[in-house]
Coordinates of C-alpha atoms in Angstrom, one line a residue:
X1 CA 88.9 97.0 119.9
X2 CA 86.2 94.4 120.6
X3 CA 85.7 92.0 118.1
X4 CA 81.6 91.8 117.5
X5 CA 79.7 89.3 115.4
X6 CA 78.0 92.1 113.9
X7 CA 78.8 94.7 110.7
X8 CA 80.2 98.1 112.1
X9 CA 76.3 99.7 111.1
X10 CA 75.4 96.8 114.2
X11 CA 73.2 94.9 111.2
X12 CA 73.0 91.1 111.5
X13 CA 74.4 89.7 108.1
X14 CA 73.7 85.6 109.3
X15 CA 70.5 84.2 111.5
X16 CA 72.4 82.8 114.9
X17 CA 71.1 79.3 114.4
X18 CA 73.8 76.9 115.3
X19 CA 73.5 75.5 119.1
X20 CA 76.2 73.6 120.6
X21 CA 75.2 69.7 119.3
X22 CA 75.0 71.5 115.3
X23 CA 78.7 72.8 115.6
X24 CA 79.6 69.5 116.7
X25 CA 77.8 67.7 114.0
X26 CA 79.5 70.1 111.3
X27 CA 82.5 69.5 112.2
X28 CA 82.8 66.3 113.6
X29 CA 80.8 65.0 110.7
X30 CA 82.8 66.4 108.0
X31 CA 85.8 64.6 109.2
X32 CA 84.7 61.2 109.6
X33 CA 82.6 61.7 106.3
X34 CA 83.4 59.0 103.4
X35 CA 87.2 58.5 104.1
X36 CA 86.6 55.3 106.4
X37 CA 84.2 53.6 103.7
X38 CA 86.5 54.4 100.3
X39 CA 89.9 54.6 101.7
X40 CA 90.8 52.5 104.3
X41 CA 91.9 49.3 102.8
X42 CA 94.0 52.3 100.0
X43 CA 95.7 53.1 103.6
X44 CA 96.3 49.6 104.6
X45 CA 97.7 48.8 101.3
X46 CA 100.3 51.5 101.3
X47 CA 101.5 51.4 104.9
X48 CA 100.4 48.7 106.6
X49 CA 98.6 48.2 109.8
X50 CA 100.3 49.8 112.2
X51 CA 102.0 52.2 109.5
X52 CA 98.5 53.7 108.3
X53 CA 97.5 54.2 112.1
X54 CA 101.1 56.3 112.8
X55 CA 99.9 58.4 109.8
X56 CA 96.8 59.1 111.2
X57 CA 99.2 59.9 114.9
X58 CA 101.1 62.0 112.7
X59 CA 98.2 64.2 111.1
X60 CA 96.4 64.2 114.4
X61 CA 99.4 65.7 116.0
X62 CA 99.4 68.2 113.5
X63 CA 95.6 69.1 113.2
X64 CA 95.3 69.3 117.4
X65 CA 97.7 71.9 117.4
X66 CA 96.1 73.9 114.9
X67 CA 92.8 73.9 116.2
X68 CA 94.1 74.9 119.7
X69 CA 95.3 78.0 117.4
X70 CA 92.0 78.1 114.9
X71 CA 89.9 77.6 119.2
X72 CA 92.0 81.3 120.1
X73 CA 91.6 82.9 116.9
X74 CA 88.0 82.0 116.3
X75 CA 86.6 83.3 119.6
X76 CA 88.8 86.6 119.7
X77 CA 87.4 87.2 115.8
X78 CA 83.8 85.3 115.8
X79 CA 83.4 86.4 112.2
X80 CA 82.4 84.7 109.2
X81 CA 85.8 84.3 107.3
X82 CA 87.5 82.4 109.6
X83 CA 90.9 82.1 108.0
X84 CA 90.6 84.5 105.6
X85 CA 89.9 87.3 109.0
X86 CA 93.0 86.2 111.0
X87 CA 95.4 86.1 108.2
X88 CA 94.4 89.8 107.1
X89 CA 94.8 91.4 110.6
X90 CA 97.9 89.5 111.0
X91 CA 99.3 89.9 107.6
X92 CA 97.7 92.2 105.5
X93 CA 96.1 91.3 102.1
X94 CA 98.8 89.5 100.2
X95 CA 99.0 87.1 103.3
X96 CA 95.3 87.0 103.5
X97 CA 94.8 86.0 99.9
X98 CA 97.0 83.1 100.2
X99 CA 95.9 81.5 103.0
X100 CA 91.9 81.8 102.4
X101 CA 92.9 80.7 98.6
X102 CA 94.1 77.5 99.6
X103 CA 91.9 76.3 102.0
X104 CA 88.8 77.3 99.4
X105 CA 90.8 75.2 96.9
X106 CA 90.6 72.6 99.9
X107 CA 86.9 72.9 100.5
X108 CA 86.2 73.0 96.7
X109 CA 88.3 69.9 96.1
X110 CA 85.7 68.4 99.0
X111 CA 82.7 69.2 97.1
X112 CA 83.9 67.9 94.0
X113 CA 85.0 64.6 95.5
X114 CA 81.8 63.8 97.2
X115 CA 79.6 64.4 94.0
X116 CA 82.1 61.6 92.3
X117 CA 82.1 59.2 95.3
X118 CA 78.5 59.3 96.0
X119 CA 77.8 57.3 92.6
X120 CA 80.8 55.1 93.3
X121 CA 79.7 53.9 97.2
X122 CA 75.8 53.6 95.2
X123 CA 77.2 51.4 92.8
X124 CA 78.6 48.3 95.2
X125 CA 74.7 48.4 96.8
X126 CA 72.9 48.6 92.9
X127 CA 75.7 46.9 90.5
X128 CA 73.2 47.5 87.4
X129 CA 73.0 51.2 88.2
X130 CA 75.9 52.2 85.2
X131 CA 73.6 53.1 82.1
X132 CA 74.0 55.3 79.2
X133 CA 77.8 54.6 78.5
X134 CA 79.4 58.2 77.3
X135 CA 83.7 58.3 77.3
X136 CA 86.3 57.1 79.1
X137 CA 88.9 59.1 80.9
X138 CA 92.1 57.8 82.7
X139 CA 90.3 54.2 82.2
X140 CA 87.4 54.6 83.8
X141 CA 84.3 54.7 81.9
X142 CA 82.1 57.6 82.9
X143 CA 78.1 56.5 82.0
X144 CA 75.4 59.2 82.0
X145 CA 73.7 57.5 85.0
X146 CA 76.9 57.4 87.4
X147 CA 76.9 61.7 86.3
X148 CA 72.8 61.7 86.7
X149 CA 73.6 60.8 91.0
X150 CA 76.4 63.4 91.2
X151 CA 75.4 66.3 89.9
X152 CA 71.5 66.0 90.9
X153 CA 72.7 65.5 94.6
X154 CA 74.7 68.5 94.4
X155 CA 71.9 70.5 93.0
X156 CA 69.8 69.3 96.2
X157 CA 72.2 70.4 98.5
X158 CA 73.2 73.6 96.8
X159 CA 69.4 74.6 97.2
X160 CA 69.6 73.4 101.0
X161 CA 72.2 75.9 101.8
X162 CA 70.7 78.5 99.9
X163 CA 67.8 78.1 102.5
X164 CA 70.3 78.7 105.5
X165 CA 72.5 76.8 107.6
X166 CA 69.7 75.6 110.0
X167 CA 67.9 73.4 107.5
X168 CA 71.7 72.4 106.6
X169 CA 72.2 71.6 110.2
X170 CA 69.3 69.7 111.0
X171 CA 70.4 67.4 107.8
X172 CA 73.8 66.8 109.4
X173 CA 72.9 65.9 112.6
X174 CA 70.7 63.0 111.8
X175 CA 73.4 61.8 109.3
X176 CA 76.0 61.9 111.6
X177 CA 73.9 59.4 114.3
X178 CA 73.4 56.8 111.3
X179 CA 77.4 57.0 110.3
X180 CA 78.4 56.8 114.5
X181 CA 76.1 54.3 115.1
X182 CA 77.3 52.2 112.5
X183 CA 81.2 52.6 112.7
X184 CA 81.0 51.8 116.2
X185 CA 79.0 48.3 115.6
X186 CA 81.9 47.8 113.0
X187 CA 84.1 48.3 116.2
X188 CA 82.6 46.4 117.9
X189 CA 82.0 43.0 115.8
X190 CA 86.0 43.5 114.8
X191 CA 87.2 43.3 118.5
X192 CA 84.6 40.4 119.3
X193 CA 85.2 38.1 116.4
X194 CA 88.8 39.6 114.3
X195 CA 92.1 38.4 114.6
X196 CA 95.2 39.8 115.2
X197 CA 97.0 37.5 112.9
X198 CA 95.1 39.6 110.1
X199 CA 97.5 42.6 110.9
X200 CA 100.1 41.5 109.3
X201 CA 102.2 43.2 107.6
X202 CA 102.5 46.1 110.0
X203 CA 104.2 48.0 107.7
X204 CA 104.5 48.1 103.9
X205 CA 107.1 49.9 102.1
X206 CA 108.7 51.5 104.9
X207 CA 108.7 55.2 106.1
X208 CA 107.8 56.1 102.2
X209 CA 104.2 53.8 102.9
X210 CA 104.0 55.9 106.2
X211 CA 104.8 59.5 104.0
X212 CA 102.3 58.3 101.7
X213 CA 98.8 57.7 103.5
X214 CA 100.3 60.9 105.9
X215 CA 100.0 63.7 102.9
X216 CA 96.4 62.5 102.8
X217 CA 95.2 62.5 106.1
X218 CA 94.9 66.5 106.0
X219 CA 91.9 65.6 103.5
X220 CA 90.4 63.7 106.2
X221 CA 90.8 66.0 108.9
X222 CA 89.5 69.0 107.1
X223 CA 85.7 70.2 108.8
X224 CA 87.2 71.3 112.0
X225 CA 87.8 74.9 110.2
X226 CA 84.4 74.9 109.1
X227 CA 83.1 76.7 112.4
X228 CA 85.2 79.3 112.1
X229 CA 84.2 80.0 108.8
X230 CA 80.2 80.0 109.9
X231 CA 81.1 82.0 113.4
X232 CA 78.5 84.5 112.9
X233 CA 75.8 81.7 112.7
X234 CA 76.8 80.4 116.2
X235 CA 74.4 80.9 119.1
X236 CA 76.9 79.6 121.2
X237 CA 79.5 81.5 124.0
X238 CA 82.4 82.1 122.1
X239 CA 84.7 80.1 125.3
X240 CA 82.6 77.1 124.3
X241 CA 83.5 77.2 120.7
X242 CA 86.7 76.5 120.9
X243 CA 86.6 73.9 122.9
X244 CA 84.1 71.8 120.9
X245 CA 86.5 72.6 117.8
X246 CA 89.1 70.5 120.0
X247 CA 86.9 67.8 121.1
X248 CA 86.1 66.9 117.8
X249 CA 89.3 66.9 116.4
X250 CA 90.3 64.5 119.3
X251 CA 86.9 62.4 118.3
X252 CA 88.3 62.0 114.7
X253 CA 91.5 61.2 114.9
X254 CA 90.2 58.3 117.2
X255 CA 88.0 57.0 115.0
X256 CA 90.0 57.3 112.1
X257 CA 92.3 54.8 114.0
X258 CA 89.8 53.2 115.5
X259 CA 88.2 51.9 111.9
X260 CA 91.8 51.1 110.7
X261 CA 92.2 48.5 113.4
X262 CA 88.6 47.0 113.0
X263 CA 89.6 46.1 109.3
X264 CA 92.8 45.1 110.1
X265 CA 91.3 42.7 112.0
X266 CA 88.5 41.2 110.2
X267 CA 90.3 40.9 107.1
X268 CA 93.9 39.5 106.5
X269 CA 96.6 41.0 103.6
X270 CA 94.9 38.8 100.7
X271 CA 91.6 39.9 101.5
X272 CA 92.4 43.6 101.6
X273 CA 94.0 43.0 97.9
X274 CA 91.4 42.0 96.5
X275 CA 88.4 43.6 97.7
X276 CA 86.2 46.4 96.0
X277 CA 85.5 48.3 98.9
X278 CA 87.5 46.8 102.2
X279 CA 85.5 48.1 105.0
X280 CA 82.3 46.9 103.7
X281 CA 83.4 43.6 102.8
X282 CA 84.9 43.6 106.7
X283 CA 81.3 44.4 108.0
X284 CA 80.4 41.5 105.5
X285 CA 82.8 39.1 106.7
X286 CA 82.1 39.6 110.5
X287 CA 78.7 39.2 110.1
X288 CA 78.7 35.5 108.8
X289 CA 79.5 36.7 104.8
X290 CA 75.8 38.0 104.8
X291 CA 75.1 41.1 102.4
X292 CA 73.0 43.2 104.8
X293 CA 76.2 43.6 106.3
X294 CA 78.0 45.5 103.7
X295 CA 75.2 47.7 102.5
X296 CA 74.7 48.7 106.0
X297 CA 78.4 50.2 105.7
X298 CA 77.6 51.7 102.2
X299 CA 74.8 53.0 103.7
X300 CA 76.9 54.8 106.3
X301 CA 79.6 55.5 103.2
X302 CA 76.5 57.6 102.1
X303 CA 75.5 59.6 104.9
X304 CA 79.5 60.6 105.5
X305 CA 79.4 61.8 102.1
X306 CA 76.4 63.9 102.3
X307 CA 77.4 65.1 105.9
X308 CA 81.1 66.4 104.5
X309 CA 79.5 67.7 101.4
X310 CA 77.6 69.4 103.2
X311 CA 79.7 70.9 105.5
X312 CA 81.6 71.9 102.8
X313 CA 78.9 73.6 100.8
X314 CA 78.7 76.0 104.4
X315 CA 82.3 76.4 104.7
X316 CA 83.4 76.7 100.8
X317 CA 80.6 79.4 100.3
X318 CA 81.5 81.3 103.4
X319 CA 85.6 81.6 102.5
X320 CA 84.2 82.8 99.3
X321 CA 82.2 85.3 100.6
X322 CA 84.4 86.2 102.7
X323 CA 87.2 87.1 100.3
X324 CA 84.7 89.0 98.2
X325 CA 84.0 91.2 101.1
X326 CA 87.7 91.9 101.6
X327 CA 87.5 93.3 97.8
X328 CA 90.3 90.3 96.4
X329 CA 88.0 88.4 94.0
X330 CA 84.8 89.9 92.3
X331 CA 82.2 91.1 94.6
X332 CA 79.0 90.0 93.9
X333 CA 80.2 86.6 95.5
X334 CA 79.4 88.7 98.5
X335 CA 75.6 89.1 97.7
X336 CA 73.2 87.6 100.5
X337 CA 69.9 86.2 99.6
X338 CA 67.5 89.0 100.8
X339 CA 64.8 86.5 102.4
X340 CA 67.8 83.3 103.4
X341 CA 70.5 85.8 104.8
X342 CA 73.2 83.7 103.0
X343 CA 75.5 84.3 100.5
X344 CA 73.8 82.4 98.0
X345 CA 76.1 83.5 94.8
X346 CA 79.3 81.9 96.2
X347 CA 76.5 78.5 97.1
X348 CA 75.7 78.4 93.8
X349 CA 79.6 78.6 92.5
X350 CA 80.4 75.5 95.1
X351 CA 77.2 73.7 93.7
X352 CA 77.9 73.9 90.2
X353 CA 81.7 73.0 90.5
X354 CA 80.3 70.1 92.3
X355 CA 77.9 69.4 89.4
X356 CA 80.7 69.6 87.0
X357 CA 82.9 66.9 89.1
X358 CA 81.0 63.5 87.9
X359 CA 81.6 64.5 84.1
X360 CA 85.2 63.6 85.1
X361 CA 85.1 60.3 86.2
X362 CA 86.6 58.3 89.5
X363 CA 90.2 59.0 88.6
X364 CA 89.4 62.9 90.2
X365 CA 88.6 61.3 93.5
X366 CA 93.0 60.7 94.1
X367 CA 93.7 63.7 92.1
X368 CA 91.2 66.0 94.7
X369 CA 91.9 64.5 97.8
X370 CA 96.0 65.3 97.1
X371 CA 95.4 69.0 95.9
X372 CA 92.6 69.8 98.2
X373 CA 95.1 68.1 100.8
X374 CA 97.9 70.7 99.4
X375 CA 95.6 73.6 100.1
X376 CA 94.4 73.0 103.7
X377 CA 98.2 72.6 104.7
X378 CA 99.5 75.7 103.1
X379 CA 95.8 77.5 104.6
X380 CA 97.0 76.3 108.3
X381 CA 100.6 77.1 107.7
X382 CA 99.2 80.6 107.1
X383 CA 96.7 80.8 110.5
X384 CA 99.7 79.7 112.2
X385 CA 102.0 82.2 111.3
X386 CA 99.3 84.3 112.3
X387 CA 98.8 83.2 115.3
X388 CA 101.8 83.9 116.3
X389 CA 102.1 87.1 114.7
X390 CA 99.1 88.0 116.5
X391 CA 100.4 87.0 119.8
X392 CA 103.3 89.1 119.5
X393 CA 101.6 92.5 118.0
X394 CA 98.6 92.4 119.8
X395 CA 98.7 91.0 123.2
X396 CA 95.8 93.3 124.9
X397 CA 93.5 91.6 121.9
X398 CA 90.5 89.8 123.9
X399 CA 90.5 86.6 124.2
X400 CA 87.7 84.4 125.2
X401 CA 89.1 80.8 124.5
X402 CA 93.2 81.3 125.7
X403 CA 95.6 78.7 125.1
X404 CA 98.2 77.7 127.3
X405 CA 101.9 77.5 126.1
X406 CA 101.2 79.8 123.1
X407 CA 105.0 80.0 122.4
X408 CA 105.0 75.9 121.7
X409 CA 102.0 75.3 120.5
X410 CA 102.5 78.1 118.1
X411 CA 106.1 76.6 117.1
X412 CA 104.7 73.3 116.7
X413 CA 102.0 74.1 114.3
X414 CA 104.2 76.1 111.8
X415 CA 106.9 73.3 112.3
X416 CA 104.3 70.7 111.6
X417 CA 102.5 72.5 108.7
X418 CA 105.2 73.6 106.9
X419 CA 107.1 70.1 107.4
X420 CA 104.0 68.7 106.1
X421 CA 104.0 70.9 103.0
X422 CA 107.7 69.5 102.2
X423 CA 106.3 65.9 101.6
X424 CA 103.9 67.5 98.3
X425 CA 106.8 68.9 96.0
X426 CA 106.6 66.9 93.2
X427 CA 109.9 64.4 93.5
X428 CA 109.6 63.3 96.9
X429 CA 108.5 59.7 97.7
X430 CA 105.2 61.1 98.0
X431 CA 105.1 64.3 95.9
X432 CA 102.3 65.5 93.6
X433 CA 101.5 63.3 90.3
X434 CA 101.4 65.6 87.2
X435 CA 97.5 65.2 87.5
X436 CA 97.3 66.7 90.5
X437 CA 100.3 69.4 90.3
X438 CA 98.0 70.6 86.6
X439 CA 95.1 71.4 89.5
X440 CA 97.2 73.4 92.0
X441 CA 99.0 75.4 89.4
X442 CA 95.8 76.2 87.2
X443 CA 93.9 77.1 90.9
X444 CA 97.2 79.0 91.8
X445 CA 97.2 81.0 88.0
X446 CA 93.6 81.6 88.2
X447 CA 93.8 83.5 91.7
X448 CA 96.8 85.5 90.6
X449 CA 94.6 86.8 88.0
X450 CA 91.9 87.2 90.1
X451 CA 93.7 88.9 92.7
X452 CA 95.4 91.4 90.4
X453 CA 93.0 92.6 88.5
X454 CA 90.1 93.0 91.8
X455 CA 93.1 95.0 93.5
X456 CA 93.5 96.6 89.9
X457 CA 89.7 97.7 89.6
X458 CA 90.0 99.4 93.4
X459 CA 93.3 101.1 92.7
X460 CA 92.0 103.2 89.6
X461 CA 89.0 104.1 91.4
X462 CA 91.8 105.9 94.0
X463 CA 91.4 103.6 96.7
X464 CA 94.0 102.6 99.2
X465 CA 94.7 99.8 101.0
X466 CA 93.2 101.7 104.4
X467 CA 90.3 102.6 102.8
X468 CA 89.5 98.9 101.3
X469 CA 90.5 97.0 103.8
X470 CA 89.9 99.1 107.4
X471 CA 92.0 97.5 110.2
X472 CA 95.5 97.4 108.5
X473 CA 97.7 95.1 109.9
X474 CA 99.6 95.9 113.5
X475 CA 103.1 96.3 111.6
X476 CA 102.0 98.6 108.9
X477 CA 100.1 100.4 111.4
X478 CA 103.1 100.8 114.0
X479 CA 105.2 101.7 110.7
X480 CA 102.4 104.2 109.7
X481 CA 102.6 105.5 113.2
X482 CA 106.3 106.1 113.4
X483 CA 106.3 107.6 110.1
X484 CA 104.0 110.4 111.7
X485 CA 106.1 110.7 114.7
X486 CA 109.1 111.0 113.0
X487 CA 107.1 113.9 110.4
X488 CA 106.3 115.5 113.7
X489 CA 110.0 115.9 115.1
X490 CA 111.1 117.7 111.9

């Protein structure tokens, strides 16, 4: 049956407001976000030059091949859900739950981060901005002011979405002009007036310092799967769709790389050690030590975490949604604003988790970025099993945006994602701290529970999985059909 981007009573849920250049911004923008600003000399540090760049190769392989798979998926299902809609025809619920679990723990873990690193980038610009001293936590002392930026930008936002994803667009495209336009003159000055000598080391602590900046790249990758989760909003055709997913994945992991060797080469090993934020004080550096320079990077800092927060408020609230609709968490996360169209409940859970985030301190920003990290790998793991699945079962499903080489490309992906999964079990060189395996396993407890008792609640009202959940997956429909045959015989 034809997949539609409407309901089966043909009503509109979403407004199609997102052209061609507002996908692009979404995504792309969400990917290059804050990473480049707060993290690169962290990447540096651990694995060296060339080392940090490999991880980056190494995520980049993996995140092309999935979003050739997310490219098929997305234009033979162009509904809101993204994940969370492939998994379920491929795999039924339990499958389903998993996968759209993890990557809103993902997405979440996003939101949360930004509303803690949005105070920290403001604080190298304005030094005298901590006031109102109120605990520490993991030795960082968290001061009512540093909480004040957090949460009040994520109430800002929060209301943006609520309004649709056209005003959240327009937002993200200018923001993601200001952070281009500066990491490219960063680029620039670094290949004019760096020096290679400043590379070295290549590598630091081996194939572990490679493993260790490479179970975080998923972090920075994550946006991409954002348009899949807002494909009912897209006034786009669906062919077209999957190939700006890809283009800006390739545009990412470029730049990425691309702002790893700029600061390589501005600043040497020394340097890196012992500066607050590295890829400002490169900026700084190049341009004659003057301090424009660096709060012209800070300044980009800021706009890539508003553009990812944002992103993330759209994709977040949508894989919420999204699972509320398929009756496996509470349902009135699947209310829509009557005047907005958008499902404004599950907005206002992302916004106030993000609220909540700054009362934590900076120490969360590590402990997200490795969870959330966790829970976009084990979310793609999933879509790729499905893909496959889906290739096998259902071969006469149309498909507007068709990959070549399904059989590798599928392979590949599930090799890659579940490889990749490997490197988090706590024990391994990079494995989870106890910090961040306490978050996975309470998000992991919590869903159980949620899970069990929404399927609980349905079941005593004599509902079956058919009725709940319409378009049963191709193997328990071919079961369900040779059960009937075989009835029919006898």
């Amino acid at each position: 049956m034809k997949e539609t981007n409407k309901k089966i009573n043909n009503e509109e849920r979403y407004e199609k407001v997102l052209s061609e250049k507002d996908i692009f911004a979404i995504a792309f923008g969400a990917m290059i976000g804050w990473g480049w600003v707060i993290l690169a000399g962290y990447w540096i540090r651990g694995a060296g030059s060339i080392g940090a760049m490999i991880a980056f190769v190494i995520a980049g392989m993996m995140i092309i091949f999935e979003g050739l798979i997310f490219a098929e998926l997305t234009s033979a299902m162009p509904l809101n859900g993204g994940e969370q809609k492939f998994s379920m025809r491929a795999m039924g619920k339990n499958g389903s739950f998993v996968c759209t679990w993890g990557i809103i723990l993902s997405y979440i873990s996003v939101t949360a981060f930004e509303a803690c690193a949005l105070p920290s980038v403001l604080q190298y610009i304005f030094p005298g901005i901590l006031k109102g001293y109120m605990y520490t936590i993991a030795g960082f002392k968290v001061y009512a002011s540093w909480v004040a930026i957090g949460s009040i930008s994520a109430f800002i936002l929060m209301l943006i979405n609520i309004k649709g994803a056209g005003s959240a667009a327009k937002l993200q495209n200018f923001l993601t002009y200001v952070i281009a336009a500066i990491g490219i003159l960063l680029i620039a000055l670094a290949v004019i007036k760096g020096d290679t000598m400043n590379m070295h080391p290549f590598f630091e602590n081996g194939y572990k310092g490679v493993l260790s900046v490479a179970v975080m790249t998923p972090f920075m990758f994550l946006g991409f799967d954002v348009i899949p989760q807002a494909a009912e909003e897209i006034d786009v055709p669906l062919k077209r769709i999957g190939k700006i997913m890809i283009l800006s994945i390739l545009m990412a992991v470029i730049w990425y790389i691309a702002i790893i060797f700029a600061v390589s080469l501005a600043m040497n090993a020394n340097e890196i050690n012992s500066a607050n934020l590295v890829t400002a004080d490169a900026m700084k550096k190049l341009w004659n030590n003057k301090e424009i320079a660096a709060n012209i990077v800070i300044i980009g800092g800021a706009a890539g975490i508003l553009t990812s927060w944002n992103s993330f408020f759209i994709g977040g609230s949508r894989a919420i949604c999204a699972l509320s609709e398929a009756k496996l968490i509470p349902e009135i996360f699947s209310k829509h604003h009557k005047k907005f169209k958008t499902p404004y409940v599950s907005i206002l859970l992302v916004g106030t988790l993000s609220m909540i985030a700054p009362f934590f301190g900076k120490e969360m920003l590590t402990w997200l970025t490795n969870a959330g990290s966790f829970g976009a790998v084990v979310a793609y793991f999933c879509v790729a099993i499905s893909f496959i699945l889906l290739r096998k079962n259902e071969p006469e499903l149309e498909r507007p945006y068709k990959i070549k080489y399904p059989k590798l490309v599928g392979t590949m992906a599930v090799l890659l994602t579940g490889g990749m999964l490997i490197l988090y079990i706590p024990g391994m060189p990079s494995g989870f701290k106890i910090q961040e395996f306490t978050i996975v396993l309470g998000w992991i407890i919590l869903g159980a529970a949620s899970y069990y008792l929404s399927l609980r609640k349905w079941r005593k009202r004599g509902y079956t999985d058919e009725m709940l959940f319409g378009d049963i997956p191709y193997y328990q429909r071919k079961k369900k059909k040779e059960n009937k045959n075989s009835n029919e015989k006898r």
